[in-house]
């Protein structure tokens, strides 16, 4: 697992069999795995943009159709040993807000998602209801395990074949 550099159907299989392997993959590969899991669980237009310097997100993802039904997410992926604290949350809120403003009306992301393998500290500054009202979804290891369990492989093997910036 430690030597893997790209997402393959075999890697996803190994993660499904033992989600503890998520701890053993390197951070960039973890971002790619999260993007693949999102695509395999119904998210559409998933783009891994973690290596693109002008973005403030690791992944852009959407689901739903039509002009008014589409939900777009700015996704930040964290694979740190410690739980995510409110300072990181505030930084991501700032980056997400900038992204929305710079994208212009109707084009920006309408929600933010933080995916953290280690989870989150209890934010003294915000209640869980505040976080939800701000338009942010917090996803932890339990969510990733559910995404692994619900993952359905694309007929070609992977949803995101090259994991580069997909158009």
GROMACS .gro file of C-alpha atoms in nm:
model
  167
    1UNK     CA    1   0.000   0.000   0.000
    2UNK     CA    2   0.276   0.246   0.092
    3UNK     CA    3   0.432   0.217  -0.254
    4UNK     CA    4   0.108   0.293  -0.444
    5UNK     CA    5   0.108   0.624  -0.631
    6UNK     CA    6  -0.214   0.598  -0.835
    7UNK     CA    7  -0.565   0.479  -0.766
    8UNK     CA    8  -0.633   0.141  -0.924
    9UNK     CA    9  -0.928  -0.097  -0.888
   10UNK     CA   10  -0.696  -0.323  -0.687
   11UNK     CA   11  -0.611  -0.043  -0.445
   12UNK     CA   12  -0.979   0.039  -0.392
   13UNK     CA   13  -1.045  -0.333  -0.334
   14UNK     CA   14  -0.773  -0.347  -0.068
   15UNK     CA   15  -0.913  -0.037   0.101
   16UNK     CA   16  -1.263  -0.185   0.097
   17UNK     CA   17  -1.133  -0.503   0.260
   18UNK     CA   18  -0.933  -0.313   0.523
   19UNK     CA   19  -1.010   0.057   0.568
   20UNK     CA   20  -0.713   0.077   0.807
   21UNK     CA   21  -0.500   0.094   0.493
   22UNK     CA   22  -0.625   0.453   0.446
   23UNK     CA   23  -0.371   0.548   0.715
   24UNK     CA   24  -0.088   0.397   0.515
   25UNK     CA   25  -0.127   0.580   0.184
   26UNK     CA   26   0.047   0.909   0.114
   27UNK     CA   27  -0.153   1.238   0.127
   28UNK     CA   28  -0.172   1.305  -0.248
   29UNK     CA   29  -0.294   0.952  -0.315
   30UNK     CA   30  -0.545   0.997  -0.031
   31UNK     CA   31  -0.689   1.301  -0.215
   32UNK     CA   32  -0.722   1.092  -0.531
   33UNK     CA   33  -0.890   0.808  -0.340
   34UNK     CA   34  -1.142   1.052  -0.190
   35UNK     CA   35  -1.217   1.189  -0.539
   36UNK     CA   36  -1.266   0.835  -0.672
   37UNK     CA   37  -1.492   0.741  -0.379
   38UNK     CA   38  -1.702   1.053  -0.432
   39UNK     CA   39  -1.740   0.969  -0.802
   40UNK     CA   40  -1.824   0.606  -0.723
   41UNK     CA   41  -2.092   0.717  -0.476
   42UNK     CA   42  -2.293   0.936  -0.711
   43UNK     CA   43  -2.107   1.264  -0.725
   44UNK     CA   44  -2.075   1.393  -1.080
   45UNK     CA   45  -1.819   1.619  -1.247
   46UNK     CA   46  -1.557   1.526  -0.989
   47UNK     CA   47  -1.227   1.705  -1.050
   48UNK     CA   48  -0.911   1.642  -0.852
   49UNK     CA   49  -0.742   1.983  -0.850
   50UNK     CA   50  -0.512   1.945  -0.550
   51UNK     CA   51  -0.200   2.000  -0.758
   52UNK     CA   52  -0.333   2.305  -0.944
   53UNK     CA   53  -0.182   2.613  -0.779
   54UNK     CA   54  -0.462   2.860  -0.861
   55UNK     CA   55  -0.729   2.657  -0.680
   56UNK     CA   56  -0.783   2.659  -0.307
   57UNK     CA   57  -0.948   2.318  -0.304
   58UNK     CA   58  -0.835   1.961  -0.346
   59UNK     CA   59  -1.153   1.849  -0.523
   60UNK     CA   60  -1.448   2.013  -0.693
   61UNK     CA   61  -1.753   1.786  -0.705
   62UNK     CA   62  -2.119   1.819  -0.787
   63UNK     CA   63  -2.430   1.608  -0.795
   64UNK     CA   64  -2.780   1.656  -0.923
   65UNK     CA   65  -2.885   1.798  -1.253
   66UNK     CA   66  -3.035   2.103  -1.404
   67UNK     CA   67  -2.958   2.465  -1.345
   68UNK     CA   68  -3.121   2.487  -1.001
   69UNK     CA   69  -3.082   2.134  -0.866
   70UNK     CA   70  -2.706   2.095  -0.894
   71UNK     CA   71  -2.514   2.096  -0.565
   72UNK     CA   72  -2.151   2.200  -0.610
   73UNK     CA   73  -1.889   2.140  -0.342
   74UNK     CA   74  -1.548   2.285  -0.273
   75UNK     CA   75  -1.373   1.991  -0.101
   76UNK     CA   76  -1.064   2.014   0.118
   77UNK     CA   77  -0.901   1.683   0.208
   78UNK     CA   78  -0.689   1.648   0.520
   79UNK     CA   79  -0.481   1.345   0.610
   80UNK     CA   80  -0.316   1.464   0.926
   81UNK     CA   81  -0.246   1.271   1.241
   82UNK     CA   82  -0.436   1.513   1.463
   83UNK     CA   83  -0.797   1.616   1.450
   84UNK     CA   84  -0.884   1.927   1.249
   85UNK     CA   85  -0.924   2.234   1.469
   86UNK     CA   86  -1.125   2.551   1.423
   87UNK     CA   87  -0.824   2.741   1.278
   88UNK     CA   88  -0.811   2.504   0.980
   89UNK     CA   89  -1.189   2.529   0.951
   90UNK     CA   90  -1.167   2.911   0.939
   91UNK     CA   91  -0.893   2.898   0.673
   92UNK     CA   92  -1.108   2.675   0.456
   93UNK     CA   93  -1.412   2.900   0.505
   94UNK     CA   94  -1.199   3.192   0.387
   95UNK     CA   95  -1.069   3.007   0.081
   96UNK     CA   96  -1.418   2.881  -0.007
   97UNK     CA   97  -1.565   3.231   0.026
   98UNK     CA   98  -1.295   3.373  -0.202
   99UNK     CA   99  -1.357   3.097  -0.456
  100UNK     CA  100  -1.731   3.175  -0.458
  101UNK     CA  101  -1.677   3.548  -0.500
  102UNK     CA  102  -1.418   3.508  -0.776
  103UNK     CA  103  -1.629   3.257  -0.967
  104UNK     CA  104  -1.911   3.505  -1.012
  105UNK     CA  105  -2.284   3.462  -0.962
  106UNK     CA  106  -2.414   3.116  -1.035
  107UNK     CA  107  -2.072   2.965  -1.105
  108UNK     CA  108  -1.926   2.927  -0.759
  109UNK     CA  109  -1.946   2.638  -0.522
  110UNK     CA  110  -2.250   2.645  -0.301
  111UNK     CA  111  -2.112   2.421  -0.031
  112UNK     CA  112  -1.782   2.330   0.126
  113UNK     CA  113  -1.679   1.991   0.251
  114UNK     CA  114  -1.385   1.901   0.469
  115UNK     CA  115  -1.282   1.536   0.462
  116UNK     CA  116  -1.053   1.445   0.749
  117UNK     CA  117  -0.927   1.096   0.819
  118UNK     CA  118  -0.855   1.193   1.182
  119UNK     CA  119  -1.182   1.374   1.247
  120UNK     CA  120  -1.241   1.711   1.408
  121UNK     CA  121  -1.199   1.874   1.746
  122UNK     CA  122  -1.506   2.021   1.909
  123UNK     CA  123  -1.522   2.378   1.783
  124UNK     CA  124  -1.587   2.617   2.072
  125UNK     CA  125  -1.649   2.896   1.823
  126UNK     CA  126  -1.922   2.715   1.624
  127UNK     CA  127  -2.195   2.471   1.717
  128UNK     CA  128  -2.268   2.182   1.478
  129UNK     CA  129  -2.576   2.379   1.370
  130UNK     CA  130  -2.358   2.684   1.293
  131UNK     CA  131  -2.127   2.471   1.078
  132UNK     CA  132  -2.427   2.338   0.886
  133UNK     CA  133  -2.575   2.688   0.842
  134UNK     CA  134  -2.242   2.808   0.704
  135UNK     CA  135  -2.282   2.550   0.426
  136UNK     CA  136  -1.999   2.323   0.537
  137UNK     CA  137  -2.016   1.945   0.566
  138UNK     CA  138  -1.760   1.769   0.785
  139UNK     CA  139  -1.674   1.414   0.681
  140UNK     CA  140  -1.456   1.184   0.890
  141UNK     CA  141  -1.325   0.827   0.888
  142UNK     CA  142  -1.674   0.682   0.942
  143UNK     CA  143  -1.798   0.865   0.633
  144UNK     CA  144  -1.501   0.739   0.431
  145UNK     CA  145  -1.573   0.383   0.540
  146UNK     CA  146  -1.937   0.428   0.430
  147UNK     CA  147  -1.813   0.564   0.096
  148UNK     CA  148  -1.587   0.260   0.060
  149UNK     CA  149  -1.878   0.028   0.142
  150UNK     CA  150  -2.106   0.208  -0.105
  151UNK     CA  151  -1.846   0.240  -0.379
  152UNK     CA  152  -1.953   0.094  -0.712
  153UNK     CA  153  -1.676   0.055  -0.965
  154UNK     CA  154  -1.730   0.207  -1.308
  155UNK     CA  155  -1.762  -0.042  -1.595
  156UNK     CA  156  -1.416   0.070  -1.715
  157UNK     CA  157  -1.260   0.003  -1.374
  158UNK     CA  158  -1.238   0.356  -1.232
  159UNK     CA  159  -1.451   0.665  -1.251
  160UNK     CA  160  -1.155   0.902  -1.271
  161UNK     CA  161  -0.902   0.730  -1.498
  162UNK     CA  162  -0.608   0.971  -1.477
  163UNK     CA  163  -0.697   1.167  -1.164
  164UNK     CA  164  -0.564   1.479  -1.325
  165UNK     CA  165  -0.759   1.798  -1.370
  166UNK     CA  166  -1.056   1.654  -1.555
  167UNK     CA  167  -1.256   1.877  -1.788
   0.00000   0.00000   0.00000
